[in-house]
Amino acid sequence: MDMQRIPAQDGTYNLQNYENMRKTFSWEDMKKHFSWNDTGKVNMAYEAVDRHAENPDKKDKAALLYSSPDREEKVTFNELSKQSNQFANVLKKYDVEKGDRIFMFMPRSPEFYAAFFGILKTGAIAGPLFEAFMEQAVRDRLEDSEASMLVTTPDLLERVPQDDLPDLKKIVLVGENNETSDKYIDYQQEMKEASTDFNIEWVDLEDGMLIHYTSGSTGKPKGVYHVHNAMIQHYATAEWVLDLQEDDVYWCTADPGWVTGTSYGIFAPWLYGVTNVVRGGRFSPDNWYGTIDKYNVSVWYTAPTALRKLVSAGEDAVKKHELSSLRHVMSVGEPLNPEVITWGLQAFDLRIHDTWWMTETGAQLIVNLPSQEIRPGSMGKPIPGVEASVVDNEGNEVPPNQMGNLAIKAPWPAMMRKIWKRPEKYESYFINGWYVSGDSAYMDEDGYFWFQGRLDDVINTSGERVGPFEVESKLIEHPAVAESGVIGKPDPERGEIVKAFITLNDGYEDSEELLEEVRQFVKTGLSAHAAPRELEIKDAIPKTRSGKIMRRLLKSWELGLPTGDTSTLEE
Ligand code: WTA
């Protein structure tokens, strides 16, 4: 087969006539799939859960197939509807109002999903946090969002700096606990007493639904604000890109602390009413293949980092499991290496479909549709209803094959509507009517987009975005560290790793123990994925005369590349 062009696979794939649809499609056409189109009553939780629970043919269907090393559970749409009603009643009992920010900091579990939809049912805004966050990361997010309530587990409570969070009024604890203060709400206890009926709070399509914090190259993480209207695009892409069919068993491996884990780990499959597999616990090739085998997963959405690990685990790992249930595989988060696509053809006899989007975009934008030819190394083409291009710094489109800023014509249904409390930050994304992504890319003459890299200093390690500023700030909190500069260093398995350069304060000596101590300091204070895998001591950190760390220069030094313009470098 010509590896440059892999033809579409046979099967009942949607959007056979993609090029034609691009010309005629309007987002208005999608509205007929939602009950609010007839009733005027809007809420994501209704469309994704209650609507199926009210349908006699669907109510007893498995919505969730959950497994973790020590637990296994099936939850039907009807059960999920009732459990989320109960949680919504608990929230109302403690005076939660529409628009309040209710954050969640816990591992994936059936309780997570009940609580998540309970929050949406009250009209409050959910803020899921990745369970591996440490104190600083948790503090930054709860402080900025002014969250009034947090749903967490007793184990994670020690990472919540409550004394520094005056807005945080109540904490719901999921799991056995000995807390006695009336600040704490016992999940099990309250759920037992709560009614399974709830009058859902109807909202406007433009009302807030979700905040995901994400990293930029400067400043603290920013709260990306999404509204209920995003469901239009979640539904459309569930159909076109995920290619979901009624009997599919779907598995998205992402944690709901990241946007893939909500848009495609929660909304898309459940808006479409399919069975959704959730696996807790750590990654290993055996338990991942085992999950596909055990549940007969047919549609699988994962990430290049994981796929690369599966590639290194080799053929034997594949052969140990029955994977013939798989029909459709997708990837997101980092460039999908052509080698991985080749491996996918060998291992599963399937094409792996790359998809490109961001926390800010709320849903997939540039994709390899099942019905289209794949060009390995390319992210594919924009979905119908979306215009993508490559623009220069003034927002003018550049010709095909020329590199520039990957940009999307604003708006689209799932686009973020705010950066929480930072309107100027929000505005800074848009130039000349284009949303400018921060990625560089080019478009070939046939309209396929090719990712080239990030234009800013944001690091993408194993598909997770790390802001260098956050890591630098944490590093200099360590008594030994005077200054720091943090870059992403290319890595074959993780895409990039976090590499930090530091200078030491007087009285500290360079030693392996000290470096390890500093690394642990970031790991336990911020989060494991942000901790530098490499740490190097320097005599000075290069800075501009205005005091900005010249990360680009650090990177050139590290990679042995030409250093370019250094005229702004301080003496
Ligand atoms: C990168 C994840 C190459 C990109 C949904 C983007 C990709 C950032 C791809 C967003 C892809 C995402 N190929 N790079 N298919 N998909 N990226 O906000 O740099 O965690 O800007 O959203 O990941 O990461 P985020």
XYZ file of C-alpha atoms and ligand atoms in Angstrom, residues 214 259-260 332-336 354-360 379 437 439 451 454 460 463 465, ligand 1:
48
model
C -4.901 25.029 30.815
C -10.732 18.480 27.905
C -10.609 15.226 25.915
C -5.385 13.330 19.808
C -3.048 15.548 21.764
C 0.254 15.459 19.922
C 1.528 14.697 16.445
C 0.643 11.147 15.429
C -5.597 11.723 13.910
C -7.732 14.573 15.249
C -6.620 18.100 16.118
C -8.206 20.466 18.584
C -7.478 22.249 21.887
C -8.915 22.970 25.311
C -9.946 26.362 23.955
C -3.970 15.996 10.965
C -4.114 28.542 17.879
C 0.426 25.970 16.649
C 1.313 20.205 12.195
C 4.122 25.188 18.914
C 3.530 19.149 25.343
C -0.009 14.983 25.419
C 0.203 20.901 28.302
C -1.394 19.760 20.492
C -6.013 18.611 23.654
C -0.447 17.613 16.802
C -1.341 21.134 19.838
C -7.310 18.256 22.910
C -2.473 21.871 20.521
C -1.786 18.257 18.547
C -2.419 21.294 21.914
C -2.853 17.456 18.070
C -3.731 21.357 22.625
C -2.624 16.703 16.880
C -3.493 18.483 19.864
N -1.411 16.813 16.282
N -0.607 18.331 17.914
N -3.557 15.914 16.371
N -3.889 17.618 18.911
N -2.223 18.863 19.671
O -5.368 22.006 25.071
O -0.100 21.757 20.129
O -4.488 19.813 25.980
O -2.318 23.270 20.517
O -6.053 19.928 24.015
O -2.006 19.937 21.753
O -3.656 20.671 23.853
P -4.890 20.626 24.823
